[in-house]
Structure formats: structure tokens, C-alpha cells
PDB file of C-alpha atoms in Angstrom:
ATOM      1  CA  MET A   1      84.938 106.677  85.434  1.00 87.00           C
ATOM      2  CA  ASP A   2      83.496 109.799  83.951  1.00 92.00           C
ATOM      3  CA  GLU A   3      84.397 113.478  84.097  1.00 92.00           C
ATOM      4  CA  LEU A   4      82.643 113.989  87.446  1.00 94.00           C
ATOM      5  CA  ASP A   5      84.503 111.034  88.991  1.00 95.00           C
ATOM      6  CA  THR A   6      87.751 112.591  87.758  1.00 94.00           C
ATOM      7  CA  ARG A   7      86.837 115.951  89.334  1.00 94.00           C
ATOM      8  CA  ILE A   8      85.942 114.222  92.604  1.00 95.00           C
ATOM      9  CA  LEU A   9      89.219 112.291  92.718  1.00 95.00           C
ATOM     10  CA  ARG A  10      91.184 115.452  91.902  1.00 93.00           C
ATOM     11  CA  LEU A  11      89.602 117.204  94.892  1.00 94.00           C
ATOM     12  CA  LEU A  12      90.217 114.223  97.191  1.00 93.00           C
ATOM     13  CA  ILE A  13      93.889 114.195  96.151  1.00 91.00           C
ATOM     14  CA  GLU A  14      94.478 117.950  96.193  1.00 91.00           C
ATOM     15  CA  GLN A  15      92.345 118.829  99.246  1.00 91.00           C
ATOM     16  CA  PRO A  16      92.222 115.668 101.382  1.00 90.00           C
ATOM     17  CA  ARG A  17      91.067 117.423 104.567  1.00 90.00           C
ATOM     18  CA  THR A  18      88.028 119.127 103.084  1.00 92.00           C
ATOM     19  CA  SER A  19      84.539 118.057 104.172  1.00 93.00           C
ATOM     20  CA  VAL A  20      82.082 116.251 101.906  1.00 94.00           C
ATOM     21  CA  ARG A  21      79.770 119.259 102.181  1.00 95.00           C
ATOM     22  CA  GLU A  22      82.549 121.562 100.909  1.00 96.00           C
ATOM     23  CA  TYR A  23      83.473 119.154  98.080  1.00 96.00           C
ATOM     24  CA  ALA A  24      79.815 119.159  96.984  1.00 96.00           C
ATOM     25  CA  ARG A  25      79.736 122.971  97.059  1.00 96.00           C
ATOM     26  CA  ILE A  26      82.954 123.230  95.015  1.00 96.00           C
ATOM     27  CA  LEU A  27      81.668 120.721  92.464  1.00 96.00           C
ATOM     28  CA  GLY A  28      78.196 122.241  92.345  1.00 96.00           C
ATOM     29  CA  ILE A  29      76.432 118.947  93.026  1.00 96.00           C
ATOM     30  CA  ALA A  30      74.196 117.608  95.790  1.00 96.00           C
ATOM     31  CA  ARG A  31      75.917 116.180  98.847  1.00 96.00           C
ATOM     32  CA  GLY A  32      73.990 112.896  98.388  1.00 96.00           C
ATOM     33  CA  THR A  33      75.186 112.597  94.792  1.00 96.00           C
ATOM     34  CA  LEU A  34      78.769 113.182  95.871  1.00 97.00           C
ATOM     35  CA  GLN A  35      78.522 110.652  98.707  1.00 96.00           C
ATOM     36  CA  ALA A  36      77.012 108.044  96.364  1.00 97.00           C
ATOM     37  CA  ARG A  37      79.875 108.591  93.910  1.00 97.00           C
ATOM     38  CA  ILE A  38      82.511 108.313  96.656  1.00 96.00           C
ATOM     39  CA  ASP A  39      80.834 105.155  98.001  1.00 96.00           C
ATOM     40  CA  ARG A  40      80.876 103.603  94.503  1.00 96.00           C
ATOM     41  CA  LEU A  41      84.538 104.528  93.980  1.00 96.00           C
ATOM     42  CA  GLU A  42      85.356 102.860  97.313  1.00 95.00           C
ATOM     43  CA  ARG A  43      83.282  99.767  96.467  1.00 96.00           C
ATOM     44  CA  ASP A  44      84.984  99.494  93.065  1.00 96.00           C
ATOM     45  CA  GLY A  45      88.414  99.663  94.734  1.00 95.00           C
ATOM     46  CA  VAL A  46      89.382 102.973  93.125  1.00 95.00           C
ATOM     47  CA  ILE A  47      89.596 104.694  96.520  1.00 94.00           C
ATOM     48  CA  THR A  48      91.553 102.395  98.825  1.00 92.00           C
ATOM     49  CA  GLY A  49      92.233 104.608 101.822  1.00 86.00           C
ATOM     50  CA  THR A  50      91.878 108.029 103.347  1.00 84.00           C
ATOM     51  CA  GLY A  51      94.741 108.190 105.832  1.00 80.00           C
ATOM     52  CA  PRO A  52      97.584 110.683 105.814  1.00 82.00           C
ATOM     53  CA  HIS A  53     100.683 110.228 103.671  1.00 84.00           C
ATOM     54  CA  LEU A  54     103.692 109.981 105.980  1.00 89.00           C
ATOM     55  CA  SER A  55     107.344 110.760 105.339  1.00 93.00           C
ATOM     56  CA  PRO A  56     109.809 108.042 106.423  1.00 96.00           C
ATOM     57  CA  GLY A  57     112.516 110.729 106.463  1.00 95.00           C
ATOM     58  CA  ALA A  58     110.573 112.883 108.892  1.00 96.00           C
ATOM     59  CA  LEU A  59     110.102 109.759 111.028  1.00 96.00           C
ATOM     60  CA  GLY A  60     113.893 109.475 111.318  1.00 97.00           C
ATOM     61  CA  HIS A  61     114.396 107.036 108.423  1.00 98.00           C
ATOM     62  CA  PRO A  62     115.798 109.151 105.560  1.00 97.00           C
ATOM     63  CA  VAL A  63     117.700 106.317 103.813  1.00 98.00           C
ATOM     64  CA  LEU A  64     115.585 104.670 101.114  1.00 98.00           C
ATOM     65  CA  ALA A  65     116.655 101.470  99.397  1.00 98.00           C
ATOM     66  CA  PHE A  66     115.129  98.924  97.068  1.00 98.00           C
ATOM     67  CA  VAL A  67     116.069  95.371  97.960  1.00 98.00           C
ATOM     68  CA  HIS A  68     115.598  92.588  95.427  1.00 97.00           C
ATOM     69  CA  ILE A  69     115.195  89.212  97.111  1.00 98.00           C
ATOM     70  CA  GLU A  70     115.755  85.867  95.444  1.00 97.00           C
ATOM     71  CA  VAL A  71     113.746  83.101  97.107  1.00 97.00           C
ATOM     72  CA  THR A  72     114.130  79.328  97.156  1.00 97.00           C
ATOM     73  CA  GLN A  73     111.549  77.832  94.828  1.00 95.00           C
ATOM     74  CA  GLY A  74     108.293  77.111  96.624  1.00 95.00           C
ATOM     75  CA  HIS A  75     108.957  79.495  99.538  1.00 97.00           C
ATOM     76  CA  LEU A  76     107.625  82.750  98.130  1.00 97.00           C
ATOM     77  CA  ASP A  77     104.573  82.905 100.399  1.00 97.00           C
ATOM     78  CA  GLU A  78     106.551  82.149 103.567  1.00 97.00           C
ATOM     79  CA  VAL A  79     109.188  84.768 102.775  1.00 98.00           C
ATOM     80  CA  GLY A  80     106.474  87.275 101.846  1.00 96.00           C
ATOM     81  CA  ASP A  81     104.758  86.650 105.184  1.00 97.00           C
ATOM     82  CA  ALA A  82     108.077  87.037 107.052  1.00 97.00           C
ATOM     83  CA  LEU A  83     108.703  90.398 105.352  1.00 98.00           C
ATOM     84  CA  ALA A  84     105.538  91.746 106.949  1.00 96.00           C
ATOM     85  CA  ALA A  85     107.246  91.374 110.350  1.00 96.00           C
ATOM     86  CA  VAL A  86     110.096  93.733 109.359  1.00 98.00           C
ATOM     87  CA  PRO A  87     108.926  97.272 110.205  1.00 97.00           C
ATOM     88  CA  GLU A  88     111.478  98.958 107.923  1.00 98.00           C
ATOM     89  CA  ILE A  89     109.896  97.324 104.865  1.00 98.00           C
ATOM     90  CA  ILE A  90     107.442  99.857 103.502  1.00 97.00           C
ATOM     91  CA  GLU A  91     106.299  97.782 100.518  1.00 97.00           C
ATOM     92  CA  ALA A  92     106.989  94.386  98.994  1.00 98.00           C
ATOM     93  CA  PHE A  93     105.988  93.056  95.588  1.00 98.00           C
ATOM     94  CA  SER A  94     106.344  89.746  93.744  1.00 97.00           C
ATOM     95  CA  ILE A  95     108.162  90.558  90.508  1.00 97.00           C
ATOM     96  CA  THR A  96     109.470  89.102  87.279  1.00 95.00           C
ATOM     97  CA  GLY A  97     113.061  89.520  86.172  1.00 89.00           C
ATOM     98  CA  GLY A  98     116.059  89.622  88.506  1.00 83.00           C
ATOM     99  CA  GLY A  99     114.718  88.255  91.749  1.00 89.00           C
ATOM    100  CA  ASP A 100     111.394  87.132  93.130  1.00 97.00           C
ATOM    101  CA  LEU A 101     110.499  89.998  95.460  1.00 98.00           C
ATOM    102  CA  LEU A 102     111.169  93.716  95.423  1.00 98.00           C
ATOM    103  CA  THR A 103     110.995  95.607  98.707  1.00 98.00           C
ATOM    104  CA  ARG A 104     111.184  99.270  99.543  1.00 98.00           C
ATOM    105  CA  VAL A 105     113.115  99.737 102.777  1.00 98.00           C
ATOM    106  CA  ALA A 106     113.454 102.829 104.978  1.00 98.00           C
ATOM    107  CA  ALA A 107     116.427 103.045 107.345  1.00 98.00           C
ATOM    108  CA  ARG A 108     117.917 105.519 109.830  1.00 98.00           C
ATOM    109  CA  ASP A 109     121.370 105.398 108.216  1.00 98.00           C
ATOM    110  CA  ASN A 110     123.589 103.108 106.143  1.00 98.00           C
ATOM    111  CA  GLY A 111     124.501 100.957 109.146  1.00 98.00           C
ATOM    112  CA  HIS A 112     120.854 100.434 109.990  1.00 98.00           C
ATOM    113  CA  LEU A 113     120.176  99.532 106.348  1.00 98.00           C
ATOM    114  CA  GLU A 114     122.927  96.900 106.541  1.00 98.00           C
ATOM    115  CA  ASP A 115     121.297  95.473 109.683  1.00 98.00           C
ATOM    116  CA  VAL A 116     117.934  95.240 107.913  1.00 98.00           C
ATOM    117  CA  ILE A 117     119.525  93.538 104.897  1.00 98.00           C
ATOM    118  CA  GLN A 118     121.263  91.035 107.182  1.00 98.00           C
ATOM    119  CA  ARG A 119     117.917  90.287 108.788  1.00 98.00           C
ATOM    120  CA  LEU A 120     116.448  89.650 105.334  1.00 98.00           C
ATOM    121  CA  ILE A 121     119.333  87.415 104.283  1.00 98.00           C
ATOM    122  CA  ASN A 122     118.796  85.286 107.383  1.00 97.00           C
ATOM    123  CA  LEU A 123     115.108  84.646 106.664  1.00 97.00           C
ATOM    124  CA  PRO A 124     114.432  80.976 105.819  1.00 97.00           C
ATOM    125  CA  GLY A 125     113.966  80.651 102.064  1.00 97.00           C
ATOM    126  CA  VAL A 126     116.020  83.720 101.087  1.00 98.00           C
ATOM    127  CA  VAL A 127     118.838  82.811  98.690  1.00 97.00           C
ATOM    128  CA  ARG A 128     120.354  86.264  98.105  1.00 96.00           C
ATOM    129  CA  THR A 129     119.581  89.942  98.022  1.00 97.00           C
ATOM    130  CA  ARG A 130     120.638  92.853  95.839  1.00 97.00           C
ATOM    131  CA  THR A 131     120.272  96.386  97.144  1.00 98.00           C
ATOM    132  CA  GLU A 132     119.949  99.672  95.297  1.00 98.00           C
ATOM    133  CA  MET A 133     119.900 102.912  97.269  1.00 98.00           C
ATOM    134  CA  ALA A 134     117.771 105.869  96.230  1.00 97.00           C
ATOM    135  CA  LEU A 135     119.705 109.116  95.924  1.00 97.00           C
ATOM    136  CA  ARG A 136     116.922 111.618  95.291  1.00 95.00           C
ATOM    137  CA  GLU A 137     113.221 111.383  94.576  1.00 94.00           C
ATOM    138  CA  ARG A 138     112.626 112.594  91.030  1.00 96.00           C
ATOM    139  CA  VAL A 139     108.881 111.951  90.718  1.00 95.00           C
ATOM    140  CA  PRO A 140     107.003 111.647  93.993  1.00 90.00           C
ATOM    141  CA  TYR A 141     104.263 109.060  94.330  1.00 90.00           C
ATOM    142  CA  ARG A 142     101.300 110.461  92.472  1.00 90.00           C
ATOM    143  CA  LEU A 143      98.107 109.302  90.853  1.00 91.00           C
ATOM    144  CA  LEU A 144      96.470 112.506  89.648  1.00 91.00           C
ATOM    145  CA  PRO A 145      98.036 112.398  86.135  1.00 94.00           C
ATOM    146  CA  LEU A 146      96.799 108.808  85.757  1.00 94.00           C
ATOM    147  CA  VAL A 147      93.324 109.727  87.064  1.00 92.00           C
ATOM    148  CA  GLU A 148      93.127 112.575  84.565  1.00 91.00           C
ATOM    149  CA  ALA A 149      94.304 110.349  81.688  1.00 93.00           C
ATOM    150  CA  VAL A 150      91.690 107.716  82.570  1.00 91.00           C
ATOM    151  CA  GLY A 151      89.031 110.433  82.825  1.00 86.00           C
ATOM    152  CA  ARG A 152      89.987 111.800  79.387  1.00 85.00           C
ATOM    153  CA  SER A 153      89.939 108.357  77.782  1.00 83.00           C
ATOM    154  CA  ALA A 154      86.547 107.559  79.386  1.00 76.00           C
ATOM    155  CA  GLY A 155      85.072 110.666  77.765  1.00 69.00           C
ATOM    156  CA  ALA A 156      86.694 110.047  74.381  1.00 71.00           C
ATOM    157  CA  PRO A 157      84.512 108.656  71.558  1.00 66.00           C
ATOM    158  CA  ARG A 158      85.026 104.956  70.956  1.00 58.00           C
TER     159      ARG A 158
END
């Protein structure tokens, strides 16, 4: 990552619906150069998608909870696969600490959240769950500060 990569990523984050031609104009570089950089960033796994960011709340699921799941030893993969069949699970991660999996769950209301949790508890291999409800988002999902920090450190003398 260099300073130009950082500028490209900033534009992709801040103006996701702009054309490649317009990005090249803004950056003052050739369209081919920009496309080659974007292709490399995709190949390297830096850029992992280009779809829209959606709001679960606007989709009728304003309740956000984090559910820790403790799994019977040796059943982590099966439980992880079963979680993929639960549409209210937005994300799931294997973790260290209290529990084996951490999921982010979106629900219509508290009753719906309870139904989802009951569904999780009944999955084969699940020992117990612990749920924490989000009250208010304090820092929205973001990557630009990290991109800028990486860009600064890439340009720093070693």
C-alpha cells in the first residue's frame, strides 16, 4: 500500500457510486493505471466487495444483539455451518474467551430475538448462549481511519 492506494481506497469508500473514469480524473492519473491498481487491490484481498451497505433497521430489524455461543467440543464446524441457515445472523466468528462463537443478530423486536435465540439453543452441539443487546451504535463500521493509518505507515521511513 502506498499513498496512491490510500487515495484510491478513500475515494471508493467516500464515493462508491462514482465511475472509474471519474475516479481517474479526480486523482489525476490514467484510467488504465487506476484500473490496474484496483485489480491488484482486489487480487490481494484488500477490496473484498463492491455491493451496497444495507441497514437491518431499515429492513424492519432494528434490534441488534450479540450472541455468544458455547459449543460441545468437536462440533464447532457443524454449528458454524448451521448458523449460516439462520437469516437473522448477520455475522459469526470463532472467538477466544467466553464462548466459542460470537454472532451478530438482527431482529424485528425483543420477542423475535427470543425466538432466534431459542432456535440457536436447539441446534445440535450448542451447549449455551449468552446474549448482549446493543443500545446505540457509537462508532459505525468503518475502515477509512485504518486505511489512512496503513497508508501513513507505508510511507514512513523504516
